[in-house]
Short mmCIF file of C-alpha atoms and ligand atoms in Angstrom, two decimals:
data_model
loop_
_atom_site.label_atom_id
_atom_site.label_comp_id
_atom_site.label_asym_id
_atom_site.label_seq_id
_atom_site.Cartn_x
_atom_site.Cartn_y
_atom_site.Cartn_z
CA MET A 234 -31.43 90.57 293.60
CA ILE A 235 -29.00 93.25 291.36
CA GLU A 236 -25.89 91.71 291.30
CA ARG A 237 -22.24 92.54 290.57
CA TRP A 238 -19.34 91.05 289.66
CA ALA A 239 -15.97 91.39 289.67
CA LEU A 240 -13.18 89.21 287.00
CA VAL A 241 -9.43 89.23 287.60
CA SER A 242 -6.93 87.52 285.54
CA GLY A 243 -3.55 87.84 285.21
CA LEU A 244 -2.94 89.02 288.56
CA ARG A 245 1.00 86.21 287.94
CA GLY A 246 2.00 86.17 291.73
CA ASP A 247 0.74 89.90 291.27
CA LEU A 248 0.44 90.50 295.65
CA GLU A 249 0.16 94.80 295.24
CA THR A 250 -1.69 94.59 292.69
CA TYR A 251 -4.23 92.48 293.78
CA ASP A 252 -4.64 94.27 297.20
CA LEU A 253 -4.88 97.47 294.94
CA ILE A 254 -7.77 95.83 293.20
CA GLN A 255 -9.19 94.55 296.97
CA ARG A 256 -8.90 98.12 298.15
CA ASP A 257 -10.99 99.32 294.71
CA LEU A 258 -13.82 96.81 295.22
CA LYS A 259 -14.17 98.10 298.76
CA LYS A 260 -15.08 101.26 297.72
CA THR A 261 -17.23 100.11 294.90
CA ARG A 262 -21.19 100.03 295.37
CA GLY A 263 -23.33 95.95 295.15
CA VAL A 264 -20.15 94.16 294.89
CA THR A 265 -21.30 90.41 295.05
CA ALA A 266 -19.01 88.20 293.67
CA LEU A 267 -15.02 88.06 293.17
CA PHE A 268 -14.24 85.34 289.84
CA VAL A 269 -10.11 85.79 289.55
CA LEU A 270 -9.95 83.76 285.89
CA GLY A 271 -6.73 82.81 286.15
CA ASP A 272 -3.52 83.06 285.49
CA LEU A 273 -2.35 83.62 289.46
CA VAL A 274 1.21 82.77 289.16
CA GLY A 275 3.20 83.59 286.56
CA LEU A 276 7.32 83.84 286.61
CA GLU A 277 7.88 87.69 287.05
CA ARG A 278 8.28 86.57 290.48
CA ASN A 279 7.88 85.18 293.60
CA CYS A 280 3.54 84.08 293.71
CA ASP A 281 3.43 82.86 297.65
CA ALA A 282 2.42 85.51 298.94
CA LEU A 283 -0.72 86.53 296.55
CA LEU A 284 -1.36 82.36 297.09
CA ASP A 285 -1.50 82.33 300.73
CA ARG A 286 -3.86 86.00 300.37
CA LEU A 287 -6.31 84.29 297.45
CA ARG A 288 -6.26 81.11 299.87
CA ASN A 289 -6.67 82.63 302.79
CA PRO A 290 -8.62 86.04 302.36
CA HIS A 291 -8.00 89.13 304.64
CA ARG A 292 -11.06 90.18 307.07
CA GLY A 293 -12.52 92.91 304.38
CA ASP A 294 -11.74 91.30 301.45
CA LEU A 295 -13.76 89.50 298.71
CA LYS A 296 -13.99 86.26 298.73
CA PRO A 297 -12.52 85.28 295.78
CA ASP A 298 -13.27 82.11 293.66
CA CYS A 299 -10.57 80.99 291.24
CA ILE A 300 -10.22 78.75 288.34
CA TYR A 301 -7.23 78.26 287.03
CA GLY A 302 -5.27 79.26 284.43
CA TRP A 303 -3.02 79.45 280.81
CA TRP A 304 -0.26 79.76 283.26
CA GLU A 305 -1.31 77.91 286.05
CA GLU A 306 -1.59 74.81 283.39
CA GLN A 307 1.83 75.10 282.57
CA LEU A 308 3.02 75.00 285.90
CA LEU A 309 0.80 71.50 287.15
CA ALA A 310 1.75 70.41 283.67
CA GLU A 311 5.01 70.51 284.49
CA ARG A 312 4.61 69.32 287.88
CA GLY A 313 3.09 65.93 286.77
CA PHE A 314 -0.99 66.27 287.24
CA ARG A 315 -1.86 66.46 283.72
CA GLY A 316 -1.20 62.51 282.29
CA GLU A 317 1.63 62.46 280.29
CA ARG A 318 1.90 66.09 279.73
CA LYS A 319 4.60 68.14 280.13
CA ALA A 320 4.50 72.25 280.67
CA ASP A 321 5.31 72.47 276.26
CA ALA A 322 3.28 75.61 275.10
CA LEU A 323 6.00 77.26 277.51
CA ARG A 324 8.18 75.16 276.37
CA LEU A 325 7.88 76.11 272.80
CA SER A 326 7.28 79.47 273.59
CA GLN A 327 9.84 80.96 275.96
CA GLY A 328 12.61 77.80 276.17
CA GLU A 329 13.68 75.87 278.99
CA ASP A 330 14.47 78.57 281.47
CA ALA A 331 10.89 79.67 281.23
CA VAL A 332 10.16 77.17 282.92
CA SER A 333 12.54 75.58 285.83
CA ALA A 334 11.97 79.89 286.73
CA LEU A 335 7.97 79.02 287.10
CA LEU A 336 9.09 75.82 289.04
CA ASN A 337 10.45 78.04 291.57
CA THR A 338 7.49 80.62 292.11
CA VAL A 339 5.65 78.56 293.44
CA ASN A 340 6.10 76.76 296.63
CA PRO A 341 4.70 73.04 296.37
CA SER A 342 2.72 73.14 299.16
CA HIS A 343 0.24 75.64 297.00
CA LEU A 344 -0.19 72.50 293.96
CA LYS A 345 -2.63 70.56 295.27
CA TRP A 346 -5.27 73.90 296.33
CA LEU A 347 -4.42 74.56 292.44
CA ALA A 348 -4.47 71.28 290.76
CA SER A 349 -8.37 71.29 292.92
CA LEU A 350 -9.44 74.61 291.07
CA GLN A 351 -11.80 74.05 287.96
CA PHE A 352 -11.74 74.96 284.25
CA GLY A 353 -14.87 76.98 284.68
CA PHE A 354 -17.70 78.64 285.94
CA ILE A 355 -20.87 78.30 284.11
CA GLU A 356 -23.40 81.37 286.42
CA LEU A 357 -26.86 81.85 285.87
CA ASP A 358 -26.23 81.86 281.52
CA CYS A 359 -22.39 83.34 281.90
CA ALA A 360 -19.52 80.74 281.53
CA LEU A 361 -16.29 81.86 283.11
CA ILE A 362 -13.40 80.90 281.50
CA HIS A 363 -9.53 81.59 281.15
CA GLY A 364 -9.33 81.17 277.79
CA SER A 365 -13.08 78.70 276.55
CA SER A 366 -13.45 75.87 276.67
CA SER A 367 -12.00 75.06 273.29
CA ASP A 368 -8.39 75.15 275.31
CA VAL A 369 -7.42 76.82 278.67
CA GLY A 370 -5.05 78.75 275.74
CA ASP A 371 -7.77 80.07 273.05
CA ASN A 372 -6.67 83.39 272.62
CA LEU A 373 -9.64 85.16 271.87
CA THR A 374 -10.11 88.98 271.00
CA SER A 375 -12.55 91.25 269.15
CA GLU A 376 -10.82 90.78 266.60
CA THR A 377 -11.40 86.94 266.73
CA SER A 378 -13.52 86.19 263.93
CA PRO A 379 -17.22 86.37 265.11
CA LEU A 380 -17.48 82.19 263.43
CA ILE A 381 -14.91 81.41 265.83
CA LEU A 382 -16.64 83.61 268.99
CA LEU A 383 -20.21 82.21 268.83
CA ASP A 384 -18.66 78.29 268.18
CA ARG A 385 -17.11 79.00 271.17
CA LEU A 386 -20.37 80.89 272.79
CA THR A 387 -22.22 77.37 271.27
CA ARG A 388 -20.32 74.52 272.08
CA LEU A 389 -21.39 75.69 276.25
CA ASN A 390 -24.73 77.07 274.82
CA VAL A 391 -24.16 80.31 277.28
CA ASN A 392 -25.60 83.64 275.65
CA ARG A 393 -22.16 85.44 277.59
CA LEU A 394 -18.24 84.52 276.72
CA PHE A 395 -15.81 86.40 279.93
CA THR A 396 -12.51 85.72 278.68
CA ALA A 397 -9.07 86.85 280.42
CA ARG A 398 -6.74 84.57 278.27
CA SER A 399 -5.81 87.35 275.87
CA THR A 400 -5.34 90.08 278.29
CA LYS A 401 -7.81 92.47 276.09
CA GLN A 402 -10.75 94.10 277.97
CA PHE A 403 -13.82 94.39 275.58
CA HIS A 404 -17.54 94.23 274.91
CA LEU A 405 -18.13 92.45 271.37
CA GLU A 406 -21.74 91.67 270.65
CA LEU A 407 -23.76 89.73 268.02
CA THR A 408 -26.20 90.74 267.35
CA GLY A 409 -27.56 89.43 263.91
CA GLY A 410 -27.08 87.77 260.83
CA GLY A 411 -27.78 84.08 260.30
CA ILE A 412 -27.37 80.93 257.38
CA ASN A 413 -29.20 78.53 254.76
CA SER A 414 -27.34 75.00 255.23
CA GLN A 415 -29.91 72.03 252.97
CA VAL A 416 -28.90 68.46 254.38
CA LYS A 417 -28.86 65.93 251.35
CA ASP A 418 -29.27 61.73 252.35
CA LEU A 419 -30.97 59.00 251.23
CA ASN A 420 -34.19 60.25 252.33
CA GLY A 421 -34.15 63.42 250.41
CA LYS A 422 -33.67 66.51 251.03
CA ARG A 423 -34.15 69.24 253.35
CA GLU A 424 -33.86 73.23 254.15
CA GLN A 425 -33.21 74.65 257.34
CA GLN A 426 -32.69 78.34 258.51
CA GLN A 427 -31.16 79.88 261.55
CA GLU A 428 -30.77 82.98 263.08
CA VAL A 429 -27.58 84.46 264.15
CA PRO A 430 -28.43 84.11 268.63
CA LYS A 431 -27.78 87.44 270.77
CA ARG A 432 -24.06 87.06 273.03
CA SER A 433 -21.61 88.39 273.26
CA VAL A 434 -18.29 87.52 274.59
CA ILE A 435 -16.05 89.27 277.18
CA GLY A 436 -12.95 90.56 277.45
CA ILE A 437 -12.10 91.24 282.00
CA GLY A 438 -8.49 92.05 280.98
CA ALA A 439 -5.45 91.12 283.55
CA GLY A 440 -3.35 93.08 285.99
CA LEU A 441 -4.81 96.00 287.45
CA ASN A 442 -7.30 95.63 284.53
CA TYR A 443 -10.42 94.28 285.26
CA THR A 444 -14.03 94.13 284.31
CA LEU A 445 -17.25 94.59 286.53
CA TYR A 446 -20.21 94.05 285.91
CA ASP A 447 -23.92 94.00 286.48
CA VAL A 448 -25.53 90.78 285.34
CA GLY A 449 -29.17 92.77 285.60
CA SER A 450 -28.46 95.56 283.16
CA ASP A 451 -26.65 93.62 281.22
CA LYS A 452 -23.94 95.50 281.20
CA THR A 453 -19.38 95.94 281.81
CA HIS A 454 -17.54 98.33 282.89
CA PHE A 455 -13.43 98.21 282.14
CA LEU A 456 -11.59 99.30 285.51
CA THR A 457 -7.96 100.13 285.86
CA ALA A 458 -7.18 99.46 289.16
CA SER A 459 -6.10 103.35 290.65
CA SER A 460 -2.37 103.42 292.38
CA THR A 461 -2.49 106.66 294.72
CA THR A 462 -4.52 105.86 298.04
CA ASN A 463 -7.69 108.09 298.19
CA PRO A 464 -6.97 110.59 300.70
CA LYS A 465 -10.74 109.98 301.59
CA GLY A 466 -9.72 105.97 302.42
CA LYS A 467 -10.34 104.86 305.80
CA GLY A 468 -6.23 103.72 305.80
CA PHE A 469 -7.51 100.35 308.00
CA ALA A 470 -6.91 97.44 307.45
CA MET B 192 -13.21 63.62 237.26
CA ASN B 193 -14.81 61.97 240.18
CA HIS B 194 -12.89 60.45 242.82
CA ALA B 195 -14.32 57.34 245.96
CA ILE B 196 -14.58 58.65 248.92
CA ILE B 197 -15.24 55.37 251.39
CA SER B 198 -15.37 55.75 255.83
CA CYS B 199 -15.84 53.43 258.70
CA LEU B 200 -15.39 50.03 256.37
CA HIS B 201 -15.41 47.93 260.39
CA ALA B 202 -13.66 45.31 259.46
CA ASN B 203 -16.11 43.45 257.13
CA LEU B 204 -14.72 41.96 254.41
CA PRO B 205 -17.64 41.15 252.01
CA ALA B 206 -18.96 44.65 252.73
CA VAL B 207 -15.85 46.61 251.05
CA GLU B 208 -14.67 43.86 247.81
CA ALA B 209 -18.79 44.93 247.63
CA VAL B 210 -18.30 48.82 246.84
CA LEU B 211 -14.46 49.08 245.60
CA ASN B 212 -15.61 46.12 242.56
CA ASP B 213 -18.26 48.55 242.61
CA ILE B 214 -15.70 51.74 242.08
CA ASP B 215 -14.09 49.75 240.43
CA ARG B 216 -17.14 49.21 237.83
CA GLN B 217 -17.11 53.03 237.14
CA GLY B 218 -13.54 52.87 236.79
CA ILE B 219 -12.51 55.50 239.75
CA ASP B 220 -8.81 55.53 240.23
CA THR B 221 -8.72 57.81 243.22
CA ILE B 222 -10.15 56.36 246.62
CA THR B 223 -9.98 58.66 249.99
CA CYS B 224 -10.39 56.19 253.32
CA LEU B 225 -11.83 58.33 256.23
CA GLY B 226 -10.91 55.71 258.49
CA ASP B 227 -11.76 53.06 261.09
CA LEU B 228 -10.76 50.30 258.85
CA VAL B 229 -11.31 47.62 262.36
CA GLY B 230 -13.78 47.45 264.89
CA TYR B 231 -17.11 45.81 265.49
CA GLY B 232 -16.35 43.56 262.38
CA PRO B 233 -14.86 40.24 262.37
CA GLN B 234 -12.11 40.77 259.73
CA PRO B 235 -9.29 43.75 260.89
CA ASN B 236 -6.04 42.26 259.34
CA GLU B 237 -7.96 40.94 255.89
CA VAL B 238 -9.20 44.85 255.30
CA VAL B 239 -6.66 46.09 256.79
CA GLU B 240 -4.79 44.45 253.93
CA LEU B 241 -7.18 44.59 251.54
CA ILE B 242 -6.73 48.89 251.82
CA ARG B 243 -2.24 48.31 252.22
CA LYS B 244 -2.83 46.22 248.78
CA ARG B 245 -4.44 47.75 246.90
CA ASP B 246 -2.97 51.57 247.85
CA ILE B 247 -5.41 53.95 249.03
CA ALA B 248 -4.82 56.95 250.89
CA THR B 249 -6.41 56.34 254.74
CA CYS B 250 -6.13 58.74 257.47
CA GLN B 251 -6.54 57.06 260.86
CA GLY B 252 -9.85 56.92 262.31
CA CYS B 253 -11.38 56.78 265.80
CA TRP B 254 -10.84 52.97 266.21
CA ASP B 255 -8.04 52.47 264.89
CA GLU B 256 -6.50 55.37 267.50
CA ASP B 257 -8.11 53.69 270.45
CA ILE B 258 -6.27 50.47 268.57
CA ILE B 259 -2.94 51.88 269.17
CA ASP B 260 -3.11 54.11 271.44
CA GLY B 261 -5.76 52.30 274.42
CA LEU B 262 -8.79 53.36 275.49
CA ASN B 263 -8.11 56.86 276.67
CA ALA B 264 -11.05 58.16 274.87
CA CYS B 265 -12.94 60.50 277.50
CA GLU B 266 -16.87 58.56 277.69
CA CYS B 267 -18.29 60.85 274.72
CA SER B 268 -16.81 58.31 272.23
CA TYR B 269 -19.68 56.50 273.34
CA PRO B 270 -23.77 56.31 273.65
CA SER B 271 -24.33 54.47 276.55
CA GLN B 272 -22.42 52.64 279.61
CA LEU B 273 -23.93 48.78 277.54
CA ALA B 274 -22.92 50.32 274.40
CA GLU B 275 -18.95 51.44 275.73
CA ARG B 276 -18.71 47.78 276.91
CA ARG B 277 -19.13 45.89 274.02
CA GLY B 278 -17.16 48.30 272.61
CA HIS B 279 -14.89 46.72 275.41
CA LEU B 280 -15.06 43.86 274.38
CA ALA B 281 -14.77 44.62 270.79
CA HIS B 282 -11.80 46.47 271.33
CA GLN B 283 -9.99 43.68 273.25
CA TRP B 284 -10.38 41.28 270.08
CA THR B 285 -9.67 43.51 267.76
CA ASP B 286 -5.87 44.30 269.74
CA ASP B 287 -5.91 41.00 270.24
CA GLN B 288 -6.62 38.86 266.10
CA LEU B 289 -4.31 42.22 264.80
CA THR B 290 -1.48 42.22 263.57
CA ASP B 291 1.90 43.71 264.65
CA GLU B 292 2.21 44.98 260.70
CA ASN B 293 -0.66 46.18 260.43
CA LYS B 294 -0.67 47.40 264.15
CA SER B 295 1.75 49.45 263.00
CA PHE B 296 0.03 51.00 259.62
CA LEU B 297 -2.88 52.19 261.28
CA ALA B 298 -0.44 53.32 263.97
CA SER B 299 1.27 54.91 260.39
CA LEU B 300 -1.85 56.60 258.99
CA PRO B 301 -1.87 60.67 259.48
CA THR B 302 -5.47 62.26 260.96
CA SER B 303 -5.81 64.60 257.75
CA LEU B 304 -5.06 64.18 253.99
CA ARG B 305 -5.91 66.96 252.31
CA ARG B 306 -5.90 68.39 248.31
CA ASP B 307 -6.44 71.35 247.02
CA ARG B 308 -9.66 73.05 248.76
CA LEU B 309 -10.06 69.33 249.23
CA LEU B 310 -10.02 68.36 253.20
CA PHE B 311 -10.35 64.16 254.37
CA VAL B 312 -10.60 63.87 258.58
CA HIS B 313 -12.59 61.06 260.22
CA GLY B 314 -14.58 62.90 262.99
CA SER B 315 -13.84 66.45 263.01
CA PRO B 316 -11.33 68.43 262.27
CA ASN B 317 -10.53 68.84 266.24
CA SER B 318 -11.10 65.07 266.50
CA GLN B 319 -10.88 61.81 264.79
CA HIS B 320 -13.98 61.10 267.89
CA GLU B 321 -16.27 64.63 267.60
CA TYR B 322 -18.75 63.45 265.73
CA LEU B 323 -20.17 65.37 262.85
CA LEU B 324 -24.57 65.50 262.39
CA PRO B 325 -26.37 66.16 259.98
CA ASP B 326 -28.17 68.48 262.11
CA MET B 327 -25.80 70.24 264.11
CA ASP B 328 -25.78 73.48 264.43
CA ALA B 329 -24.94 75.02 261.47
CA PHE B 330 -22.50 77.18 262.20
CA ALA B 331 -20.97 75.50 263.86
CA ALA B 332 -20.27 72.67 261.29
CA LEU B 333 -19.06 75.66 259.28
CA GLU B 334 -16.21 76.56 261.33
CA ARG B 335 -14.95 72.79 261.04
CA VAL B 336 -15.07 73.86 257.74
CA GLU B 337 -13.75 76.70 257.34
CA THR B 338 -10.95 77.15 260.64
CA ALA B 339 -9.65 74.34 259.18
CA GLY B 340 -9.17 75.89 255.27
CA ALA B 341 -11.37 73.40 253.28
CA ASP B 342 -14.38 74.68 251.17
CA ILE B 343 -15.59 71.11 250.54
CA LEU B 344 -14.81 68.55 254.28
CA PHE B 345 -15.34 65.61 253.70
CA CYS B 346 -15.67 63.15 257.12
CA GLY B 347 -16.88 59.93 257.90
CA HIS B 348 -17.54 57.87 261.76
CA THR B 349 -21.08 59.15 262.34
CA HIS B 350 -21.97 55.92 259.50
CA GLN B 351 -25.58 57.67 258.68
CA PRO B 352 -24.01 59.50 255.11
CA TYR B 353 -25.06 63.72 254.32
CA VAL B 354 -23.98 66.50 252.16
CA ARG B 355 -24.54 68.80 253.92
CA GLU B 356 -24.75 73.32 252.02
CA LEU B 357 -23.75 76.19 254.47
CA ARG B 358 -24.50 79.46 253.10
CA ASP B 359 -25.65 83.32 252.54
CA GLY B 360 -24.75 82.86 255.94
CA SER B 361 -23.81 86.46 258.08
CA ILE B 362 -23.15 87.36 261.03
CA ARG B 363 -23.71 90.86 262.60
CA VAL B 364 -21.62 91.86 266.03
CA ARG B 365 -21.14 95.40 267.37
CA LEU B 366 -18.18 96.51 270.50
CA GLN B 367 -20.01 97.72 273.35
CA ASN B 368 -18.65 99.74 276.52
CA ALA B 369 -15.67 101.07 274.09
CA ASP B 370 -13.99 104.68 273.05
CA HIS B 371 -15.93 105.27 270.07
CA ASP B 372 -19.23 105.18 271.09
CA CYS B 373 -20.50 105.75 267.70
CA ASP B 374 -19.49 102.31 266.67
CA GLN B 375 -22.06 101.17 264.09
CA GLY B 376 -21.47 97.63 264.06
CA GLU B 377 -20.37 95.42 261.19
CA GLU B 378 -20.88 92.33 259.52
CA LEU B 379 -19.46 89.80 258.50
CA THR B 380 -20.35 87.43 255.33
CA LEU B 381 -19.72 84.22 255.36
CA PRO B 382 -18.92 82.14 252.11
CA MET B 383 -20.37 78.91 250.62
CA ARG B 384 -18.88 75.48 252.58
CA LYS B 385 -19.81 71.77 252.05
CA ILE B 386 -19.06 68.89 255.07
CA VAL B 387 -19.69 65.02 252.79
CA ASN B 388 -20.16 63.07 255.27
CA ALA B 389 -19.34 59.68 253.24
CA GLY B 390 -21.02 57.25 255.46
CA SER B 391 -19.87 53.74 256.34
CA VAL B 392 -19.36 50.98 254.14
CA GLY B 393 -18.92 48.08 257.51
CA GLU B 394 -21.37 49.03 259.85
CA PRO B 395 -24.56 50.61 258.30
CA ARG B 396 -26.42 52.77 260.21
CA HIS B 397 -28.73 54.89 258.08
CA GLY B 398 -31.32 52.56 258.26
CA SER B 399 -31.33 50.73 255.73
CA THR B 400 -28.30 47.24 255.22
CA ASN B 401 -27.02 48.50 252.70
CA ALA B 402 -23.01 49.49 252.44
CA THR B 403 -22.69 53.28 251.75
CA TYR B 404 -19.98 55.39 250.44
CA VAL B 405 -19.98 58.93 248.08
CA ILE B 406 -18.12 59.44 244.90
CA HIS B 407 -17.49 63.77 244.38
CA ASN B 408 -16.24 65.08 240.46
CA ASP B 409 -13.81 67.45 241.73
CA THR B 410 -14.64 69.42 238.38
CA THR B 411 -18.46 70.60 239.17
CA ASP B 412 -18.56 69.70 243.25
CA GLU B 413 -21.34 67.06 241.69
CA ILE B 414 -21.87 64.89 245.12
CA GLU B 415 -23.62 61.41 244.75
CA ILE B 416 -24.25 59.27 248.17
CA LYS B 417 -23.80 55.24 246.81
CA GLU B 418 -25.07 52.61 247.89
CA VAL B 419 -24.69 48.74 247.56
CA PRO B 420 -25.98 45.77 248.69
CA TYR B 421 -23.85 42.91 250.09
CA ASP B 422 -23.80 39.66 252.23
CA VAL B 423 -24.86 40.73 254.95
CA GLY B 424 -25.58 37.24 256.20
CA ARG B 425 -21.30 36.41 255.77
CA THR B 426 -20.58 38.99 257.98
CA CYS B 427 -23.21 38.25 261.04
CA GLN B 428 -22.29 34.71 260.49
CA ALA B 429 -18.37 35.48 261.54
CA ILE B 430 -18.32 38.08 264.44
CA VAL B 431 -20.87 35.28 265.78
CA GLU B 432 -18.58 32.28 265.15
CA ALA B 433 -15.46 35.04 266.05
CA GLY B 434 -17.11 35.48 269.99
CA LEU B 435 -18.12 39.16 268.47
CA PRO B 436 -20.75 40.49 270.81
CA LYS B 437 -24.05 39.44 269.20
CA VAL B 438 -25.57 42.96 269.22
CA PHE B 439 -23.31 43.40 266.40
CA ALA B 440 -24.38 41.03 264.11
CA TRP B 441 -28.04 41.62 265.15
CA ARG B 442 -27.25 46.07 264.08
CA LEU B 443 -26.04 44.69 260.78
CA SER B 444 -28.87 43.08 259.56
CA HIS B 445 -31.07 45.63 260.61
CA GLY B 446 -29.05 48.45 259.80
CA PHE B 447 -28.99 50.89 262.94
CA GLU B 448 -29.42 51.37 266.30
CA PHE B 449 -31.32 53.63 267.65
CA ALA B 450 -29.82 53.98 270.65
CA GLU B 451 -26.46 53.97 269.35
CA GLN B 452 -26.37 58.00 268.24
CA ALA B 453 -24.21 61.01 270.48
CA GLU B 454 -26.52 63.07 272.15
CA ASP B 455 -24.51 65.87 271.75
CA ALA B 456 -22.73 66.43 268.62
CA SER B 457 -20.47 70.27 270.17
CA HIS B 458 -18.55 67.74 272.43
CA VAL B 459 -15.16 67.81 271.85
CA CYS B 460 -13.71 65.11 273.67
CA GLU B 461 -10.22 67.47 275.54
CA ARG B 462 -7.86 64.42 276.72
ZN1 ZN C 678 -16.50 54.30 262.34
ZN1 ZN C 679 -14.70 56.38 264.37
#
């Protein structure tokens, strides 16, 4: 079966953007799944309408599968869902006002649902995570050392890692290389050679910038949801 | 100059004394300890006090951390449920025995020590609980050393001493689906790095009952794994007398336990 995934992140409460993406996807052929890789909430605007829509999709919406991201992690930590930890990372980077602003953008009735979201999905040989297996805030880009990218892929033992934290769109493929290793212990020496496996890290973008992934052909398409209404589009809801 | 690295003393006083004697005999006076002063063994206070008296630079091990923070490590620290239950028993016993003063000493230990290009940790730079096994993925191993900004990483925690050299590494990458279609890709040349595991003084699991530690020459970078025999029977008897699980004595008198090795070296505890 031909599968095509849509990957979205960084909506941060922006229902209008989500709506534009849903409209785009309706016009796109063959999209079989919609993954929302975290940062559903943010502090710029009230997030309740978007959360309502994600939890109760409209008729005709592609049903979203959501995981939590860095902003949910901050919110949930501050609301006592992460044991002793609080929104320390946010507090450190943007101060106390940002923390209280974040608390005010989400109605507490959504917290339990947000807390039920998973850290990531493993689909086929792909991992879908907001940051990486190392941390929800792991900021991977095409500039990140390939050694670190390979480490993140190895930890999950997957061939492709879809990540969103950097908000960038990129598809970086590890195409070759290797390493020699010699281990000496009390039993003697042994040599080992290891090849770089053919694996990729894909940044899916954020907000209006989203990604389509064709599973069969391993092709990514980096798209931007268009704010102009398609004149041929029928306006029914 | 030669310096010695010891790890995983595990409250085994006869083993610690034997190793320190061996180091002293060679005229080596810089010693670094990679933690796990306590746990499993019958003389936690004696071992901590000896390390304090000798003023040996020490980083905090997984057992030292757990005694201070309580057992909130995820179950990844234990390879089996049986091992976990025995670990909990030993934890409780050690917690009861240790004086407050010795506990605050363990609490004061840093998670890593650095001397120029040498980095000393208990498990890995990421966590006191992460196992860097000798055959783990070579790129992941190199990533631990490189990300920590070291040339040589000294670790313990596996109780198996080894020296691993990672060299001639390279990774080729190519941007797919980029604006500039002519992307030919690029190649990253990886630096040569070493991981040195100091083994275990007080609870060896390398297949012999001897205590192990390592000596590094910081001019030539030569590394020697040392084995030191000690009075295993004395420690075993003390374990039984203390009422600790007998399997710890059995393990010491055999030098290894095949059932208790971490299976997933890449797993990182994320608590
Ligand atoms: Zn140990
Ligand atoms: Zn340990």
